[in-house]
């Protein structure tokens, strides 16, 4: 089912999550090709952008084929957040500017007082969103957690402020900051947010297949679901969830041949974008994700973690799948 964020039409309810080190252009293209209706880019630092940090700027790379795409920023300071949003509005061809209010990692949430740390300050949240909405032409969205910790679950209050400030949609990762990625996402929090606001609500947390996506949509009434870890080494997840939601069918899992081809395609697109050294290094993380659930792959995992060149990587993968067709 299609839905809208601002004036932007999103063709279905399945969204790729922003994931630092993962949701770059090649992975977003794979996700869109396999049926994600919208893709989020990895977060970029507001200060990194404004101080002309080359590494940060490279993170903005995108192509038109992955659109619609949301570029996420993180920060804590009103002025730099607004200026970073203006920078993206001008220089990026993305469709949405998303603000990170959920990142739990200490470097972001504690040292920089950004990400999930903002959940402790709804007034600042309101000011940041309102100012950014005023200054940019693209729709602005916000991604939050349930709250800072279990004694301060305030997603509903924060969501209302975000809506009042002019945000076009809100994503709720239904865990507190102190939970990190442990425990289960609390669907009741997403449901409560959906009941409290009129802008689209994207539910997030633990969607790993068709049934878990349907459960979140049905139980919470949210407009779409966002998928993070379930998409690691598994871009097929978008096609599978779409088929399940549309026709109630479980598509067969990809064959070993398809997995092999996807790994090589993913590797080649990373190498093309980032050069051989970085592309192969990044694929060292993706490799084991693609091999999840495949028997007798432990020696291949080890080989991939030491691969230095594109050809070496491909050789290891080819050899393995020749014997495990
Ligand atoms: C490797 C990794 C990187 C992530 N990076 C970001 C990020 O840059 N911005 C963000 O808002 N969330 C980030 N997240 C959180 C995800 O977007 C998502 O909220 C979380 O993983 C819960 O969804 P899931 O249960 O489907 O994985 C990251 C998660 C992972 C696993």
Tab-separated table of C-alpha atoms and ligand atoms in Angstrom:
chain	number	residue	atom	x	y	z
A	1	UNK	CA	0.000	0.000	0.000
A	2	UNK	CA	1.345	3.398	-0.977
A	3	UNK	CA	1.518	6.314	1.445
A	4	UNK	CA	2.770	9.903	1.406
A	5	UNK	CA	5.446	11.822	3.272
A	6	UNK	CA	4.632	15.468	2.608
A	7	UNK	CA	3.921	15.537	-1.132
A	8	UNK	CA	6.228	12.603	-1.779
A	9	UNK	CA	4.619	9.376	-2.874
A	10	UNK	CA	6.121	6.222	-1.311
A	11	UNK	CA	5.091	3.184	-3.336
A	12	UNK	CA	4.957	0.672	-0.486
A	13	UNK	CA	5.289	0.319	3.278
A	14	UNK	CA	8.744	-1.250	3.497
A	15	UNK	CA	11.670	1.028	4.270
A	16	UNK	CA	15.439	0.498	4.565
A	17	UNK	CA	16.771	1.874	7.885
A	18	UNK	CA	19.656	4.294	8.135
A	19	UNK	CA	22.672	2.191	9.122
A	20	UNK	CA	26.112	3.740	9.492
A	21	UNK	CA	28.643	1.792	7.430
A	22	UNK	CA	25.877	-0.113	5.624
A	23	UNK	CA	23.168	2.092	4.070
A	24	UNK	CA	25.433	3.632	1.439
A	25	UNK	CA	24.505	4.104	-2.209
A	26	UNK	CA	25.285	0.539	-3.417
A	27	UNK	CA	23.240	-1.012	-0.611
A	28	UNK	CA	20.404	1.444	-1.083
A	29	UNK	CA	20.286	0.556	-4.803
A	30	UNK	CA	20.131	-3.165	-3.962
A	31	UNK	CA	17.356	-2.491	-1.456
A	32	UNK	CA	15.330	-0.412	-3.895
A	33	UNK	CA	15.811	-3.007	-6.648
A	34	UNK	CA	14.473	-5.683	-4.322
A	35	UNK	CA	11.440	-3.652	-3.336
A	36	UNK	CA	12.143	-1.101	-0.578
A	37	UNK	CA	9.694	1.782	-1.105
A	38	UNK	CA	12.043	4.301	0.523
A	39	UNK	CA	15.669	4.099	1.625
A	40	UNK	CA	17.448	6.009	4.380
A	41	UNK	CA	21.116	6.946	4.073
A	42	UNK	CA	23.592	6.509	6.910
A	43	UNK	CA	23.768	9.433	9.320
A	44	UNK	CA	26.149	12.331	8.656
A	45	UNK	CA	27.491	14.695	11.279
A	46	UNK	CA	26.252	18.302	11.121
A	47	UNK	CA	29.659	19.632	12.115
A	48	UNK	CA	31.440	17.298	9.689
A	49	UNK	CA	29.434	18.837	6.856
A	50	UNK	CA	29.927	22.415	7.936
A	51	UNK	CA	33.665	22.033	8.545
A	52	UNK	CA	33.956	20.684	4.996
A	53	UNK	CA	35.162	17.290	6.198
A	54	UNK	CA	35.845	15.343	2.987
A	55	UNK	CA	34.915	11.991	4.521
A	56	UNK	CA	31.545	13.345	5.677
A	57	UNK	CA	30.847	14.894	2.292
A	58	UNK	CA	31.538	11.603	0.541
A	59	UNK	CA	28.773	10.071	2.672
A	60	UNK	CA	26.306	12.291	0.797
A	61	UNK	CA	26.998	10.465	-2.475
A	62	UNK	CA	23.803	9.194	-4.061
A	63	UNK	CA	22.354	8.309	-7.455
A	64	UNK	CA	18.934	9.023	-8.917
A	65	UNK	CA	18.054	5.333	-9.230
A	66	UNK	CA	17.847	4.922	-5.464
A	67	UNK	CA	15.272	7.702	-5.039
A	68	UNK	CA	13.178	8.259	-3.005
A	69	UNK	CA	15.959	8.592	-0.441
A	70	UNK	CA	16.122	10.248	2.983
A	71	UNK	CA	19.442	11.737	4.097
A	72	UNK	CA	19.890	11.673	7.853
A	73	UNK	CA	21.868	14.174	9.926
A	74	UNK	CA	22.888	14.088	13.565
A	75	UNK	CA	24.032	16.777	15.959
A	76	UNK	CA	22.974	18.576	19.105
A	77	UNK	CA	23.431	22.248	18.475
A	78	UNK	CA	20.524	24.194	16.984
A	79	UNK	CA	22.578	26.437	14.722
A	80	UNK	CA	24.850	23.775	13.247
A	81	UNK	CA	21.933	21.380	12.764
A	82	UNK	CA	19.992	24.032	10.854
A	83	UNK	CA	23.008	24.956	8.717
A	84	UNK	CA	23.737	21.305	7.958
A	85	UNK	CA	20.115	20.819	6.887
A	86	UNK	CA	20.348	23.889	4.634
A	87	UNK	CA	23.581	22.477	3.156
A	88	UNK	CA	21.844	19.191	2.336
A	89	UNK	CA	18.779	20.960	0.994
A	90	UNK	CA	21.037	22.793	-1.483
A	91	UNK	CA	23.660	20.209	-2.348
A	92	UNK	CA	21.947	16.824	-2.169
A	93	UNK	CA	19.371	15.415	-4.541
A	94	UNK	CA	17.784	13.442	-1.678
A	95	UNK	CA	14.017	13.664	-1.160
A	96	UNK	CA	13.784	13.959	2.629
A	97	UNK	CA	15.971	15.377	5.393
A	98	UNK	CA	15.797	13.137	8.473
A	99	UNK	CA	17.016	14.068	11.940
A	100	UNK	CA	18.589	11.411	14.149
A	101	UNK	CA	17.253	11.452	17.705
A	102	UNK	CA	17.854	7.793	18.404
A	103	UNK	CA	21.529	6.912	18.103
A	104	UNK	CA	22.619	5.249	21.377
A	105	UNK	CA	26.389	4.946	20.854
A	106	UNK	CA	28.364	6.796	23.560
A	107	UNK	CA	30.373	8.864	21.063
A	108	UNK	CA	27.122	10.335	19.708
A	109	UNK	CA	24.609	10.131	22.588
A	110	UNK	CA	26.918	11.046	25.466
A	111	UNK	CA	30.058	12.777	24.221
A	112	UNK	CA	28.305	14.821	21.519
A	113	UNK	CA	24.929	15.045	23.355
A	114	UNK	CA	23.337	14.142	20.015
A	115	UNK	CA	21.219	11.210	18.799
A	116	UNK	CA	19.112	9.684	21.591
A	117	UNK	CA	20.407	12.266	24.059
A	118	UNK	CA	17.979	14.756	22.494
A	119	UNK	CA	15.098	12.639	23.833
A	120	UNK	CA	15.878	14.195	27.223
A	121	UNK	CA	15.134	17.670	25.889
A	122	UNK	CA	11.752	17.962	24.101
A	123	UNK	CA	12.035	21.771	23.986
A	124	UNK	CA	15.298	21.566	22.079
A	125	UNK	CA	13.760	18.917	19.793
A	126	UNK	CA	10.912	21.295	19.005
A	127	UNK	CA	13.285	24.179	18.272
A	128	UNK	CA	15.569	22.116	16.037
A	129	UNK	CA	12.720	20.654	13.986
A	130	UNK	CA	10.841	23.956	13.713
A	131	UNK	CA	13.913	25.889	12.552
A	132	UNK	CA	14.931	23.254	10.033
A	133	UNK	CA	11.405	22.988	8.627
A	134	UNK	CA	11.351	26.781	8.212
A	135	UNK	CA	14.669	26.919	6.383
A	136	UNK	CA	14.564	23.990	3.947
A	137	UNK	CA	12.344	23.108	0.999
A	138	UNK	CA	12.469	19.298	1.352
A	139	UNK	CA	10.188	17.466	3.793
A	140	UNK	CA	11.762	16.969	7.228
A	141	UNK	CA	11.318	13.778	9.250
A	142	UNK	CA	12.629	12.644	12.628
A	143	UNK	CA	13.745	9.259	13.951
A	144	UNK	CA	13.368	8.739	17.683
A	145	UNK	CA	13.605	6.001	20.310
A	146	UNK	CA	10.981	5.207	22.964
A	147	UNK	CA	12.854	7.404	25.421
A	148	UNK	CA	16.187	7.723	27.188
A	149	UNK	CA	15.604	4.896	29.682
A	150	UNK	CA	12.741	2.816	31.062
A	151	UNK	CA	11.812	5.478	33.607
A	152	UNK	CA	11.585	8.216	30.980
A	153	UNK	CA	9.636	6.727	28.076
A	154	UNK	CA	8.406	9.905	26.373
A	155	UNK	CA	7.972	8.999	22.707
A	156	UNK	CA	4.362	10.226	22.659
A	157	UNK	CA	5.203	13.625	24.159
A	158	UNK	CA	8.202	14.018	21.847
A	159	UNK	CA	6.207	12.895	18.784
A	160	UNK	CA	3.551	15.537	19.483
A	161	UNK	CA	6.227	18.239	19.715
A	162	UNK	CA	7.813	16.994	16.497
A	163	UNK	CA	4.464	17.132	14.712
A	164	UNK	CA	3.722	20.608	16.075
A	165	UNK	CA	7.126	21.752	14.810
A	166	UNK	CA	6.167	20.795	11.244
A	167	UNK	CA	7.774	17.403	10.683
A	168	UNK	CA	6.308	15.393	7.786
A	169	UNK	CA	6.722	11.949	9.391
A	170	UNK	CA	8.241	10.261	12.398
A	171	UNK	CA	10.057	6.953	12.809
A	172	UNK	CA	9.891	5.226	16.181
A	173	UNK	CA	12.533	2.658	17.074
A	174	UNK	CA	10.618	1.217	19.996
A	175	UNK	CA	13.500	0.721	22.400
A	176	UNK	CA	14.953	3.103	24.937
A	177	UNK	CA	18.487	4.385	24.613
A	178	UNK	CA	19.580	2.333	27.601
A	179	UNK	CA	18.260	-0.839	25.960
A	180	UNK	CA	20.634	-0.342	23.048
A	181	UNK	CA	19.666	-3.214	20.753
A	182	UNK	CA	18.739	-5.664	23.519
A	183	UNK	CA	15.283	-6.842	24.547
A	184	UNK	CA	12.352	-6.549	22.194
A	185	UNK	CA	10.901	-3.484	20.504
A	186	UNK	CA	7.750	-2.409	22.374
A	187	UNK	CA	4.935	-2.297	19.820
A	188	UNK	CA	2.696	-0.493	22.329
A	189	UNK	CA	4.938	2.566	22.105
A	190	UNK	CA	4.560	2.699	18.306
A	191	UNK	CA	0.797	2.222	18.681
A	192	UNK	CA	0.576	5.049	21.221
A	193	UNK	CA	2.559	7.389	18.963
A	194	UNK	CA	0.382	6.515	15.968
A	195	UNK	CA	-2.734	7.306	18.004
A	196	UNK	CA	-1.267	10.623	19.203
A	197	UNK	CA	-0.252	12.242	15.894
A	198	UNK	CA	-1.666	12.753	12.413
A	199	UNK	CA	1.574	12.619	10.431
A	200	UNK	CA	2.737	9.242	9.076
A	201	UNK	CA	4.417	6.998	11.658
A	202	UNK	CA	7.075	4.498	10.613
A	203	UNK	CA	7.473	1.616	13.047
A	204	UNK	CA	10.930	0.182	13.637
A	205	UNK	CA	12.467	-2.630	15.622
A	206	UNK	CA	12.826	-6.385	15.053
A	207	UNK	CA	11.045	-6.665	11.714
A	208	UNK	CA	12.784	-9.630	10.108
A	209	UNK	CA	10.209	-11.156	7.729
A	210	UNK	CA	6.669	-10.938	6.372
A	211	UNK	CA	4.866	-12.073	9.533
A	212	UNK	CA	6.781	-9.682	11.823
A	213	UNK	CA	6.138	-6.799	9.404
A	214	UNK	CA	2.425	-7.623	9.254
A	215	UNK	CA	2.236	-7.910	13.046
A	216	UNK	CA	3.745	-4.449	13.494
A	217	UNK	CA	1.488	-2.875	10.845
A	218	UNK	CA	-1.678	-4.567	12.142
A	219	UNK	CA	-1.051	-4.119	15.855
A	220	UNK	CA	0.199	-0.536	15.849
A	221	UNK	CA	-1.640	0.886	12.812
A	222	UNK	CA	1.665	2.438	11.701
A	223	UNK	CA	1.946	3.609	8.094
A	224	UNK	CA	5.114	1.702	7.208
A	225	UNK	CA	7.811	-0.468	8.744
A	226	UNK	CA	11.538	0.191	8.699
A	227	UNK	CA	14.049	-2.634	8.482
A	228	UNK	CA	17.603	-2.496	9.785
A	229	UNK	CA	19.391	-5.654	10.862
A	230	UNK	CA	16.995	-7.895	8.949
A	231	UNK	CA	18.380	-6.441	5.708
A	232	UNK	CA	22.041	-7.122	6.525
A	233	UNK	CA	23.272	-9.571	3.901
A	234	UNK	CA	19.625	-9.920	2.942
A	235	UNK	CA	18.324	-7.388	0.401
A	236	UNK	CA	15.754	-10.045	-0.626
A	237	UNK	CA	13.835	-9.213	2.574
A	238	UNK	CA	12.030	-6.322	0.876
A	239	UNK	CA	10.681	-8.512	-1.917
A	240	UNK	CA	9.694	-11.213	0.594
A	241	UNK	CA	7.798	-8.826	2.863
A	242	UNK	CA	6.034	-7.185	-0.076
A	243	UNK	CA	4.890	-10.600	-1.335
A	244	UNK	CA	3.713	-11.612	2.119
A	245	UNK	CA	1.769	-8.389	2.707
A	246	UNK	CA	0.237	-8.440	-0.763
A	247	UNK	CA	-0.592	-12.118	-1.252
A	248	UNK	CA	0.166	-13.816	2.078
A	249	UNK	CA	2.834	-15.952	0.388
A	250	UNK	CA	6.248	-16.971	1.702
A	251	UNK	CA	8.711	-16.609	-1.171
A	252	UNK	CA	11.491	-19.198	-1.238
A	253	UNK	CA	14.779	-18.057	0.243
A	254	UNK	CA	17.480	-17.165	-2.307
A	255	UNK	CA	19.468	-20.077	-3.690
A	256	UNK	CA	23.200	-20.407	-3.036
A	257	UNK	CA	23.791	-19.274	-6.613
A	258	UNK	CA	21.753	-16.105	-5.993
A	259	UNK	CA	23.611	-15.442	-2.753
A	260	UNK	CA	26.949	-15.856	-4.500
A	261	UNK	CA	25.959	-13.518	-7.321
A	262	UNK	CA	24.614	-10.933	-4.891
A	263	UNK	CA	27.834	-10.989	-2.843
A	264	UNK	CA	29.926	-10.380	-5.946
A	265	UNK	CA	27.593	-7.677	-7.263
A	266	UNK	CA	27.633	-5.938	-3.872
A	267	UNK	CA	31.429	-6.200	-3.709
A	268	UNK	CA	31.869	-4.798	-7.207
A	269	UNK	CA	29.572	-1.846	-6.583
A	270	UNK	CA	31.412	-0.994	-3.348
A	271	UNK	CA	34.775	-1.285	-5.103
A	272	UNK	CA	33.559	0.946	-7.914
A	273	UNK	CA	32.370	3.610	-5.472
A	274	UNK	CA	35.079	3.465	-2.821
A	275	UNK	CA	38.081	1.870	-4.499
A	276	UNK	CA	39.362	-1.668	-4.046
A	277	UNK	CA	40.908	-1.278	-0.594
A	278	UNK	CA	37.847	0.205	1.157
A	279	UNK	CA	35.359	-1.826	-0.881
A	280	UNK	CA	36.978	-5.112	0.131
A	281	UNK	CA	37.289	-3.972	3.764
A	282	UNK	CA	33.579	-3.129	3.877
A	283	UNK	CA	32.662	-6.436	2.266
A	284	UNK	CA	34.520	-8.205	5.070
A	285	UNK	CA	31.552	-7.196	7.302
A	286	UNK	CA	28.865	-7.941	4.734
A	287	UNK	CA	30.328	-11.359	3.814
A	288	UNK	CA	29.375	-13.170	7.069
A	289	UNK	CA	25.917	-11.576	6.987
A	290	UNK	CA	25.278	-13.098	3.562
A	291	UNK	CA	26.474	-16.474	4.851
A	292	UNK	CA	24.168	-16.553	7.871
A	293	UNK	CA	22.428	-19.924	8.054
A	294	UNK	CA	24.653	-21.526	5.383
A	295	UNK	CA	26.262	-24.697	6.677
A	296	UNK	CA	30.010	-25.347	6.660
A	297	UNK	CA	30.796	-21.690	5.893
A	298	UNK	CA	33.090	-21.025	8.856
A	299	UNK	CA	36.310	-21.411	6.867
A	300	UNK	CA	34.942	-19.141	4.121
A	301	UNK	CA	34.052	-16.537	6.755
A	302	UNK	CA	37.636	-16.633	7.957
A	303	UNK	CA	39.028	-16.381	4.420
A	304	UNK	CA	36.788	-13.403	3.611
A	305	UNK	CA	37.878	-11.618	6.787
A	306	UNK	CA	41.431	-11.741	5.432
A	307	UNK	CA	40.779	-11.038	1.751
A	308	UNK	CA	42.821	-8.120	0.445
A	309	UNK	CA	41.773	-7.794	-3.182
A	310	UNK	CA	38.552	-8.025	-5.135
A	311	UNK	CA	39.792	-11.073	-7.055
A	312	UNK	CA	40.881	-12.856	-3.899
A	313	UNK	CA	37.424	-12.290	-2.379
A	314	UNK	CA	35.659	-13.553	-5.518
A	315	UNK	CA	37.947	-16.602	-5.703
A	316	UNK	CA	37.092	-17.623	-2.115
A	317	UNK	CA	33.365	-17.190	-2.745
A	318	UNK	CA	33.521	-19.074	-6.077
A	319	UNK	CA	35.479	-21.973	-4.575
A	320	UNK	CA	33.068	-22.331	-1.667
A	321	UNK	CA	29.893	-22.272	-3.718
A	322	UNK	CA	31.364	-24.688	-6.295
A	323	UNK	CA	31.375	-27.259	-3.517
A	324	UNK	CA	28.133	-26.108	-1.845
A	325	UNK	CA	25.828	-25.512	-4.785
B	1	LIG	C1	25.071	-1.294	11.881
B	1	LIG	C2	23.974	-0.338	12.300
B	1	LIG	C3	24.125	1.018	12.055
B	1	LIG	C4	23.098	1.914	12.409
B	1	LIG	N1	23.229	3.241	12.093
B	1	LIG	C5	22.177	4.090	12.297
B	1	LIG	C6	22.200	5.431	11.814
B	1	LIG	O1	23.166	5.885	11.167
B	1	LIG	N2	21.113	6.210	12.091
B	1	LIG	C7	20.012	5.749	12.759
B	1	LIG	O2	19.046	6.494	12.968
B	1	LIG	N3	19.968	4.485	13.211
B	1	LIG	C8	21.007	3.648	12.972
B	1	LIG	N4	20.900	2.337	13.355
B	1	LIG	C9	19.635	1.853	13.953
B	1	LIG	C10	18.692	1.309	12.880
B	1	LIG	O3	18.323	2.316	11.966
B	1	LIG	C11	17.421	0.727	13.525
B	1	LIG	O4	16.751	1.752	14.219
B	1	LIG	C12	17.726	-0.399	14.515
B	1	LIG	O5	18.688	-1.296	13.993
B	1	LIG	C13	16.442	-1.166	14.882
B	1	LIG	O6	15.862	-1.747	13.753
B	1	LIG	P1	16.043	-3.331	13.435
B	1	LIG	O7	15.525	-4.081	14.632
B	1	LIG	O8	15.253	-3.552	12.191
B	1	LIG	O9	17.525	-3.567	13.245
B	1	LIG	C14	21.918	1.434	13.057
B	1	LIG	C15	21.799	0.053	13.314
B	1	LIG	C16	22.795	-0.828	12.936
B	1	LIG	C17	22.613	-2.302	13.204
